[in-house]
PDB file of C-alpha atoms in Angstrom:
ATOM      1  CA  MET A  21     141.575  97.208 100.019  1.00  0.00           C
ATOM      2  CA  GLY A  22     138.638  97.924 102.067  1.00  0.00           C
ATOM      3  CA  ARG A  23     135.017  96.699 101.785  1.00  0.00           C
ATOM      4  CA  LYS A  24     132.036  98.955 101.350  1.00  0.00           C
ATOM      5  CA  LEU A  25     128.299  98.201 101.759  1.00  0.00           C
ATOM      6  CA  LEU A  26     126.241 100.185  99.552  1.00  0.00           C
ATOM      7  CA  GLU A  27     122.362 100.778  99.863  1.00  0.00           C
ATOM      8  CA  ILE A  28     120.511 101.495  96.726  1.00  0.00           C
ATOM      9  CA  SER A  29     116.822 101.760  95.569  1.00  0.00           C
ATOM     10  CA  TYR A  30     115.502 101.028  92.188  1.00  0.00           C
ATOM     11  CA  LEU A  31     112.513 100.652  89.887  1.00  0.00           C
ATOM     12  CA  GLY A  32     112.945  97.313  88.208  1.00  0.00           C
ATOM     13  CA  THR A  33     110.645  98.034  85.283  1.00  0.00           C
ATOM     14  CA  ASN A  34     113.407  98.585  82.700  1.00  0.00           C
ATOM     15  CA  TYR A  35     115.707  95.805  83.914  1.00  0.00           C
ATOM     16  CA  CYS A  36     116.084  91.966  83.813  1.00  0.00           C
ATOM     17  CA  GLY A  37     116.392  91.737  87.594  1.00  0.00           C
ATOM     18  CA  TRP A  38     119.581  92.412  89.649  1.00  0.00           C
ATOM     19  CA  GLN A  39     121.950  89.688  88.436  1.00  0.00           C
ATOM     20  CA  VAL A  40     124.323  90.393  85.397  1.00  0.00           C
ATOM     21  CA  GLN A  41     123.193  88.341  82.389  1.00  0.00           C
ATOM     22  CA  PRO A  42     124.056  88.245  78.712  1.00  0.00           C
ATOM     23  CA  ASN A  43     120.730  88.772  77.207  1.00  0.00           C
ATOM     24  CA  GLY A  44     119.452  91.906  78.922  1.00  0.00           C
ATOM     25  CA  THR A  45     120.269  95.072  80.961  1.00  0.00           C
ATOM     26  CA  THR A  46     120.475  94.561  84.809  1.00  0.00           C
ATOM     27  CA  VAL A  47     120.651  96.758  87.831  1.00  0.00           C
ATOM     28  CA  GLN A  48     124.060  95.214  88.772  1.00  0.00           C
ATOM     29  CA  GLU A  49     125.448  96.067  85.370  1.00  0.00           C
ATOM     30  CA  ILE A  50     124.390  99.593  85.498  1.00  0.00           C
ATOM     31  CA  LEU A  51     125.679  99.953  89.071  1.00  0.00           C
ATOM     32  CA  GLN A  52     129.086  98.502  88.148  1.00  0.00           C
ATOM     33  CA  ASN A  53     129.262 101.019  85.175  1.00  0.00           C
ATOM     34  CA  ALA A  54     128.676 103.918  87.575  1.00  0.00           C
ATOM     35  CA  LEU A  55     131.216 102.524  90.097  1.00  0.00           C
ATOM     36  CA  GLU A  56     133.820 102.210  87.338  1.00  0.00           C
ATOM     37  CA  ASP A  57     133.069 105.867  86.531  1.00  0.00           C
ATOM     38  CA  VAL A  58     133.691 107.041  89.887  1.00  0.00           C
ATOM     39  CA  LEU A  59     136.375 104.691  91.267  1.00  0.00           C
ATOM     40  CA  LYS A  60     138.234 104.274  87.987  1.00  0.00           C
ATOM     41  CA  HIS A  61     138.167 100.594  88.280  1.00  0.00           C
ATOM     42  CA  ARG A  62     135.409  97.897  88.078  1.00  0.00           C
ATOM     43  CA  PRO A  63     134.830  96.298  91.244  1.00  0.00           C
ATOM     44  CA  ASP A  64     132.784  93.020  91.692  1.00  0.00           C
ATOM     45  CA  VAL A  65     129.542  93.682  93.343  1.00  0.00           C
ATOM     46  CA  THR A  66     127.760  91.218  95.504  1.00  0.00           C
ATOM     47  CA  GLY A  67     123.978  91.819  96.168  1.00  0.00           C
ATOM     48  CA  CYS A  68     121.830  90.773  99.058  1.00  0.00           C
ATOM     49  CA  SER A  69     119.293  89.233  96.916  1.00  0.00           C
ATOM     50  CA  ARG A  70     118.416  88.279  93.249  1.00  0.00           C
ATOM     51  CA  THR A  71     115.344  90.189  92.235  1.00  0.00           C
ATOM     52  CA  ASP A  72     113.512  89.034  89.177  1.00  0.00           C
ATOM     53  CA  SER A  73     112.932  90.980  86.008  1.00  0.00           C
ATOM     54  CA  GLY A  74     110.433  93.860  86.603  1.00  0.00           C
ATOM     55  CA  VAL A  75     110.747  93.677  90.534  1.00  0.00           C
ATOM     56  CA  HIS A  76     111.457  96.897  92.449  1.00  0.00           C
ATOM     57  CA  ALA A  77     113.508  97.394  95.530  1.00  0.00           C
ATOM     58  CA  LYS A  78     112.989 100.255  98.066  1.00  0.00           C
ATOM     59  CA  SER A  79     116.157  99.046  99.976  1.00  0.00           C
ATOM     60  CA  PHE A  80     118.733  96.825  98.469  1.00  0.00           C
ATOM     61  CA  TYR A  81     122.203  96.272  99.808  1.00  0.00           C
ATOM     62  CA  CYS A  82     125.351  95.117  98.057  1.00  0.00           C
ATOM     63  CA  HIS A  83     129.145  95.096  98.853  1.00  0.00           C
ATOM     64  CA  PHE A  84     132.277  95.582  96.868  1.00  0.00           C
ATOM     65  CA  ASP A  85     135.993  96.043  97.588  1.00  0.00           C
ATOM     66  CA  THR A  86     137.995  99.109  96.626  1.00  0.00           C
ATOM     67  CA  ASN A  87     141.288 100.745  97.434  1.00  0.00           C
ATOM     68  CA  VAL A  88     140.190 104.234  96.403  1.00  0.00           C
ATOM     69  CA  ASN A  89     139.827 106.563  99.308  1.00  0.00           C
ATOM     70  CA  ILE A  90     136.530 108.388  98.682  1.00  0.00           C
ATOM     71  CA  PRO A  91     134.427 109.509 101.634  1.00  0.00           C
ATOM     72  CA  ASN A  92     131.187 107.529 101.771  1.00  0.00           C
ATOM     73  CA  LYS A  93     128.973 110.488 101.293  1.00  0.00           C
ATOM     74  CA  GLY A  94     131.013 111.557  98.348  1.00  0.00           C
ATOM     75  CA  LEU A  95     130.733 108.245  96.702  1.00  0.00           C
ATOM     76  CA  VAL A  96     126.961 108.356  97.153  1.00  0.00           C
ATOM     77  CA  LEU A  97     126.783 111.686  95.667  1.00  0.00           C
ATOM     78  CA  GLY A  98     129.286 110.866  92.815  1.00  0.00           C
ATOM     79  CA  LEU A  99     127.281 107.564  91.990  1.00  0.00           C
ATOM     80  CA  ASN A 100     123.974 109.471  91.708  1.00  0.00           C
ATOM     81  CA  THR A 101     125.438 111.818  89.029  1.00  0.00           C
ATOM     82  CA  LYS A 102     126.191 108.568  86.955  1.00  0.00           C
ATOM     83  CA  LEU A 103     123.202 106.402  87.645  1.00  0.00           C
ATOM     84  CA  PRO A 104     119.931 106.773  85.696  1.00  0.00           C
ATOM     85  CA  ASN A 105     116.785 108.195  87.349  1.00  0.00           C
ATOM     86  CA  ASP A 106     115.386 104.808  88.089  1.00  0.00           C
ATOM     87  CA  ILE A 107     118.375 103.875  90.444  1.00  0.00           C
ATOM     88  CA  ALA A 108     119.497 105.825  93.277  1.00  0.00           C
ATOM     89  CA  ALA A 109     122.416 105.256  95.703  1.00  0.00           C
ATOM     90  CA  LEU A 110     121.156 106.032  99.314  1.00  0.00           C
ATOM     91  CA  ASN A 111     123.886 105.210 101.726  1.00  0.00           C
ATOM     92  CA  CYS A 112     127.456 103.693 101.893  1.00  0.00           C
ATOM     93  CA  TYR A 113     129.268 102.213 104.854  1.00  0.00           C
ATOM     94  CA  ASP A 114     132.643 100.894 105.655  1.00  0.00           C
ATOM     95  CA  VAL A 115     132.324  97.172 106.848  1.00  0.00           C
ATOM     96  CA  ASP A 116     134.811  94.384 107.899  1.00  0.00           C
ATOM     97  CA  ASP A 117     136.485  92.617 104.987  1.00  0.00           C
ATOM     98  CA  ASP A 118     134.479  89.335 105.620  1.00  0.00           C
ATOM     99  CA  PHE A 119     131.160  90.998 105.656  1.00  0.00           C
ATOM    100  CA  HIS A 120     128.686  89.543 103.197  1.00  0.00           C
ATOM    101  CA  ALA A 121     125.440  91.429 101.946  1.00  0.00           C
ATOM    102  CA  ARG A 122     123.624  88.231 101.475  1.00  0.00           C
ATOM    103  CA  TYR A 123     124.936  85.776 103.993  1.00  0.00           C
ATOM    104  CA  ASP A 124     125.141  88.309 106.954  1.00  0.00           C
ATOM    105  CA  SER A 125     121.487  89.237 106.432  1.00  0.00           C
ATOM    106  CA  ASP A 126     119.008  88.169 109.268  1.00  0.00           C
ATOM    107  CA  GLY A 127     116.170  88.303 106.983  1.00  0.00           C
ATOM    108  CA  LYS A 128     114.198  90.337 104.327  1.00  0.00           C
ATOM    109  CA  THR A 129     110.823  92.081 104.082  1.00  0.00           C
ATOM    110  CA  TYR A 130     108.863  92.084 100.816  1.00  0.00           C
ATOM    111  CA  ARG A 131     105.839  94.207  99.940  1.00  0.00           C
ATOM    112  CA  TYR A 132     103.340  93.354  97.124  1.00  0.00           C
ATOM    113  CA  SER A 133     101.022  96.218  96.073  1.00  0.00           C
ATOM    114  CA  PHE A 134      97.586  96.053  94.706  1.00  0.00           C
ATOM    115  CA  TYR A 135      95.555  98.760  93.011  1.00  0.00           C
ATOM    116  CA  CYS A 136      91.840  97.910  93.395  1.00  0.00           C
ATOM    117  CA  ASN A 137      89.401  99.721  91.271  1.00  0.00           C
ATOM    118  CA  GLU A 138      87.121  98.981  88.205  1.00  0.00           C
ATOM    119  CA  ILE A 139      88.905 101.721  86.306  1.00  0.00           C
ATOM    120  CA  LYS A 140      92.548 101.026  85.571  1.00  0.00           C
ATOM    121  CA  ASN A 141      95.126 103.871  86.318  1.00  0.00           C
ATOM    122  CA  PRO A 142      98.113 104.217  83.954  1.00  0.00           C
ATOM    123  CA  PHE A 143     100.134 105.841  86.562  1.00  0.00           C
ATOM    124  CA  PHE A 144     100.184 102.543  88.599  1.00  0.00           C
ATOM    125  CA  GLU A 145     101.250 100.484  85.471  1.00  0.00           C
ATOM    126  CA  GLY A 146     104.303  98.432  86.356  1.00  0.00           C
ATOM    127  CA  ARG A 147     104.226  99.236  89.895  1.00  0.00           C
ATOM    128  CA  THR A 148     101.105  97.428  91.238  1.00  0.00           C
ATOM    129  CA  LEU A 149      98.723  94.674  90.312  1.00  0.00           C
ATOM    130  CA  TRP A 150      95.464  95.806  89.093  1.00  0.00           C
ATOM    131  CA  LEU A 151      92.330  94.220  90.679  1.00  0.00           C
ATOM    132  CA  LYS A 152      88.834  95.308  89.580  1.00  0.00           C
ATOM    133  CA  ASN A 153      87.689  94.371  92.912  1.00  0.00           C
ATOM    134  CA  THR A 154      89.109  94.504  96.378  1.00  0.00           C
ATOM    135  CA  VAL A 155      89.420  91.233  98.572  1.00  0.00           C
ATOM    136  CA  ASP A 156      88.248  90.847 102.076  1.00  0.00           C
ATOM    137  CA  LEU A 157      91.268  91.721 104.166  1.00  0.00           C
ATOM    138  CA  SER A 158      90.159  89.815 107.240  1.00  0.00           C
ATOM    139  CA  LYS A 159      90.325  86.739 105.163  1.00  0.00           C
ATOM    140  CA  ALA A 160      93.514  87.762 103.696  1.00  0.00           C
ATOM    141  CA  ASN A 161      94.991  88.174 107.121  1.00  0.00           C
ATOM    142  CA  GLU A 162      93.526  84.748 108.013  1.00  0.00           C
ATOM    143  CA  TYR A 163      95.644  83.296 105.190  1.00  0.00           C
ATOM    144  CA  CYS A 164      98.724  85.302 106.189  1.00  0.00           C
ATOM    145  CA  ASN A 165      98.515  83.717 109.742  1.00  0.00           C
ATOM    146  CA  LEU A 166      98.775  80.325 108.117  1.00  0.00           C
ATOM    147  CA  LEU A 167     102.132  81.219 106.556  1.00  0.00           C
ATOM    148  CA  LYS A 168     103.670  82.277 109.762  1.00  0.00           C
ATOM    149  CA  GLY A 169     106.228  80.155 111.501  1.00  0.00           C
ATOM    150  CA  GLU A 170     108.644  77.489 110.192  1.00  0.00           C
ATOM    151  CA  HIS A 171     107.413  75.505 107.188  1.00  0.00           C
ATOM    152  CA  ASN A 172     108.589  73.651 104.243  1.00  0.00           C
ATOM    153  CA  PHE A 173     107.874  75.989 101.507  1.00  0.00           C
ATOM    154  CA  GLU A 174     108.706  73.757  98.544  1.00  0.00           C
ATOM    155  CA  ALA A 175     105.230  74.138  97.248  1.00  0.00           C
ATOM    156  CA  PHE A 176     105.561  77.908  97.379  1.00  0.00           C
ATOM    157  CA  SER A 177     108.668  77.925  95.018  1.00  0.00           C
ATOM    158  CA  SER A 178     109.198  77.154  91.235  1.00  0.00           C
ATOM    159  CA  ILE A 179     111.151  74.251  89.846  1.00  0.00           C
ATOM    160  CA  ASN A 180     113.993  76.785  88.935  1.00  0.00           C
ATOM    161  CA  ARG A 181     115.076  77.213  92.603  1.00  0.00           C
ATOM    162  CA  THR A 182     118.683  76.496  93.171  1.00  0.00           C
ATOM    163  CA  VAL A 183     118.650  75.270  96.769  1.00  0.00           C
ATOM    164  CA  GLU A 184     117.754  71.898  98.246  1.00  0.00           C
ATOM    165  CA  ASN A 185     116.724  73.056 101.838  1.00  0.00           C
ATOM    166  CA  THR A 186     113.332  74.550 101.338  1.00  0.00           C
ATOM    167  CA  VAL A 187     112.315  75.135 105.159  1.00  0.00           C
ATOM    168  CA  ARG A 188     111.948  78.731 105.959  1.00  0.00           C
ATOM    169  CA  THR A 189     110.527  80.709 108.902  1.00  0.00           C
ATOM    170  CA  VAL A 190     108.149  83.575 108.166  1.00  0.00           C
ATOM    171  CA  TYR A 191     108.497  85.912 111.068  1.00  0.00           C
ATOM    172  CA  ASP A 192     105.628  88.270 110.050  1.00  0.00           C
ATOM    173  CA  CYS A 193     103.026  88.457 107.423  1.00  0.00           C
ATOM    174  CA  TYR A 194      99.978  90.739 107.027  1.00  0.00           C
ATOM    175  CA  THR A 195      97.959  92.842 104.637  1.00  0.00           C
ATOM    176  CA  ILE A 196      97.018  96.499 105.074  1.00  0.00           C
ATOM    177  CA  LYS A 197      94.582  98.731 103.350  1.00  0.00           C
ATOM    178  CA  THR A 198      96.097 101.635 101.447  1.00  0.00           C
ATOM    179  CA  LYS A 199      94.392 104.728  99.751  1.00  0.00           C
ATOM    180  CA  SER A 200      94.462 102.814  96.176  1.00  0.00           C
ATOM    181  CA  GLY A 201      94.171  99.217  97.386  1.00  0.00           C
ATOM    182  CA  PHE A 202      96.010  97.152  99.814  1.00  0.00           C
ATOM    183  CA  ASP A 203      99.587  95.869 100.385  1.00  0.00           C
ATOM    184  CA  PHE A 204     100.797  92.449 101.361  1.00  0.00           C
ATOM    185  CA  TYR A 205     103.951  92.196 103.648  1.00  0.00           C
ATOM    186  CA  VAL A 206     105.946  89.198 104.496  1.00  0.00           C
ATOM    187  CA  THR A 207     109.187  88.922 106.443  1.00  0.00           C
ATOM    188  CA  ALA A 208     111.327  85.789 106.656  1.00  0.00           C
ATOM    189  CA  ASN A 209     114.727  84.539 107.278  1.00  0.00           C
ATOM    190  CA  GLY A 210     114.969  83.648 103.725  1.00  0.00           C
ATOM    191  CA  PHE A 211     112.864  83.294 100.455  1.00  0.00           C
ATOM    192  CA  LEU A 212     112.765  80.659  97.629  1.00  0.00           C
ATOM    193  CA  TYR A 213     112.640  81.508  93.936  1.00  0.00           C
ATOM    194  CA  ASN A 214     109.259  83.101  93.226  1.00  0.00           C
ATOM    195  CA  MET A 215     108.130  82.401  96.866  1.00  0.00           C
ATOM    196  CA  VAL A 216     106.485  85.758  97.367  1.00  0.00           C
ATOM    197  CA  ARG A 217     104.811  85.859  94.183  1.00  0.00           C
ATOM    198  CA  ILE A 218     103.389  82.345  94.673  1.00  0.00           C
ATOM    199  CA  MET A 219     102.106  83.413  98.132  1.00  0.00           C
ATOM    200  CA  VAL A 220     100.292  86.433  96.476  1.00  0.00           C
ATOM    201  CA  GLY A 221      98.624  84.257  93.750  1.00  0.00           C
ATOM    202  CA  THR A 222      97.656  81.934  96.605  1.00  0.00           C
ATOM    203  CA  LEU A 223      96.373  84.725  98.602  1.00  0.00           C
ATOM    204  CA  LEU A 224      93.968  85.738  95.847  1.00  0.00           C
ATOM    205  CA  ASP A 225      92.663  82.233  95.286  1.00  0.00           C
ATOM    206  CA  PHE A 226      92.187  81.810  99.205  1.00  0.00           C
ATOM    207  CA  CYS A 227      90.291  85.098  99.386  1.00  0.00           C
ATOM    208  CA  ASN A 228      88.064  83.880  96.393  1.00  0.00           C
ATOM    209  CA  ASP A 229      87.293  80.532  98.056  1.00  0.00           C
ATOM    210  CA  LYS A 230      89.268  78.430  95.516  1.00  0.00           C
ATOM    211  CA  ILE A 231      91.839  77.271  98.132  1.00  0.00           C
ATOM    212  CA  SER A 232      91.090  76.236 101.613  1.00  0.00           C
ATOM    213  CA  VAL A 233      93.010  76.085 104.896  1.00  0.00           C
ATOM    214  CA  ASP A 234      93.350  72.218 104.503  1.00  0.00           C
ATOM    215  CA  THR A 235      94.733  72.844 101.040  1.00  0.00           C
ATOM    216  CA  ILE A 236      97.538  75.122 102.259  1.00  0.00           C
ATOM    217  CA  ASN A 237      98.408  72.763 105.141  1.00  0.00           C
ATOM    218  CA  ASN A 238      98.444  69.853 102.569  1.00  0.00           C
ATOM    219  CA  ALA A 239     100.852  72.074 100.305  1.00  0.00           C
ATOM    220  CA  PHE A 240     103.222  72.405 103.340  1.00  0.00           C
ATOM    221  CA  SER A 241     103.243  68.610 104.058  1.00  0.00           C
ATOM    222  CA  SER A 242     103.419  67.469 100.398  1.00  0.00           C
ATOM    223  CA  GLY A 243     105.446  70.147  98.770  1.00  0.00           C
ATOM    224  CA  GLU A 244     103.176  69.857  95.786  1.00  0.00           C
ATOM    225  CA  ARG A 245     103.207  73.143  93.736  1.00  0.00           C
ATOM    226  CA  SER A 246     100.026  72.288  91.776  1.00  0.00           C
ATOM    227  CA  LEU A 247      97.934  72.863  94.935  1.00  0.00           C
ATOM    228  CA  LEU A 248      98.447  76.528  95.244  1.00  0.00           C
ATOM    229  CA  GLY A 249      97.631  79.486  93.095  1.00  0.00           C
ATOM    230  CA  ALA A 250      99.352  81.012  90.057  1.00  0.00           C
ATOM    231  CA  THR A 251     102.693  82.903  90.339  1.00  0.00           C
ATOM    232  CA  ALA A 252     101.664  86.638  90.612  1.00  0.00           C
ATOM    233  CA  PRO A 253     103.339  89.092  88.032  1.00  0.00           C
ATOM    234  CA  PRO A 254     106.506  90.775  89.209  1.00  0.00           C
ATOM    235  CA  GLN A 255     105.449  94.440  88.816  1.00  0.00           C
ATOM    236  CA  GLY A 256     103.803  94.589  92.194  1.00  0.00           C
ATOM    237  CA  LEU A 257     106.785  93.200  94.168  1.00  0.00           C
ATOM    238  CA  TYR A 258     109.187  95.283  96.100  1.00  0.00           C
ATOM    239  CA  LEU A 259     111.998  94.266  98.298  1.00  0.00           C
ATOM    240  CA  GLU A 260     111.109  96.478 101.144  1.00  0.00           C
ATOM    241  CA  LYS A 261     113.844  96.049 103.838  1.00  0.00           C
ATOM    242  CA  VAL A 262     116.894  93.808 104.389  1.00  0.00           C
ATOM    243  CA  HIS A 263     117.531  93.135 108.188  1.00  0.00           C
ATOM    244  CA  TYR A 264     121.087  93.146 109.625  1.00  0.00           C
ATOM    245  CA  SER A 265     121.674  92.692 113.300  1.00  0.00           C
ATOM    246  CA  LYS A 266     124.693  94.989 112.854  1.00  0.00           C
ATOM    247  CA  ASN A 267     124.187  98.888 112.964  1.00  0.00           C
ATOM    248  CA  PHE A 268     126.147 100.567 110.313  1.00  0.00           C
ATOM    249  CA  LYS A 269     127.797 103.942 110.390  1.00  0.00           C
TER     250      LYS A 269
END
């Protein structure tokens, strides 16, 4: 029995997130179905993260164990004949038997994309958040700088979080202008439930002068969720990159 690390990419529009659940179709379920078709057994698959319903992933990693001897490239090609068009297998690697897609990650980068125009664009539906007006990116990046470093992000998470330790380190955070609007990027050693979406909702309030620097600092010290902005919709959120210290071949 050997362990494989699989990199996939998916649009989350049609799925109730990554994690298998009884009341909806998930990416994990569809991937397991495809693996069963190719391997002729149904492996347990462990993901690097639990993305919410409607959230996308440019690069998502998961591991599984198999004793079927298929070359990694052949496994990728075989999976892509079984997977729907909104999920793609990108790469597959042999890893140590104790490697864990989630716990061996050094951090993750998320992106949230905005479409800024007074006229809506149906081709961005489900993939960006539509704003009729753009925001001041210099003010947005002032807000991003407040998030950098080690903080207690309790206020930036929902009550449905499943962990007690709410201290996280944000390594990088910034916004950049795009042809259709702007993107928000954040890299951290870990994320709490709804953390990025609350960051995004708070960014919009900060740029509209509804939330001040003092309010952000108060939220860090008090952990009070009500001080911050709304939880942004999931459709503009992408898991952009998972960071590992090990190079895979």
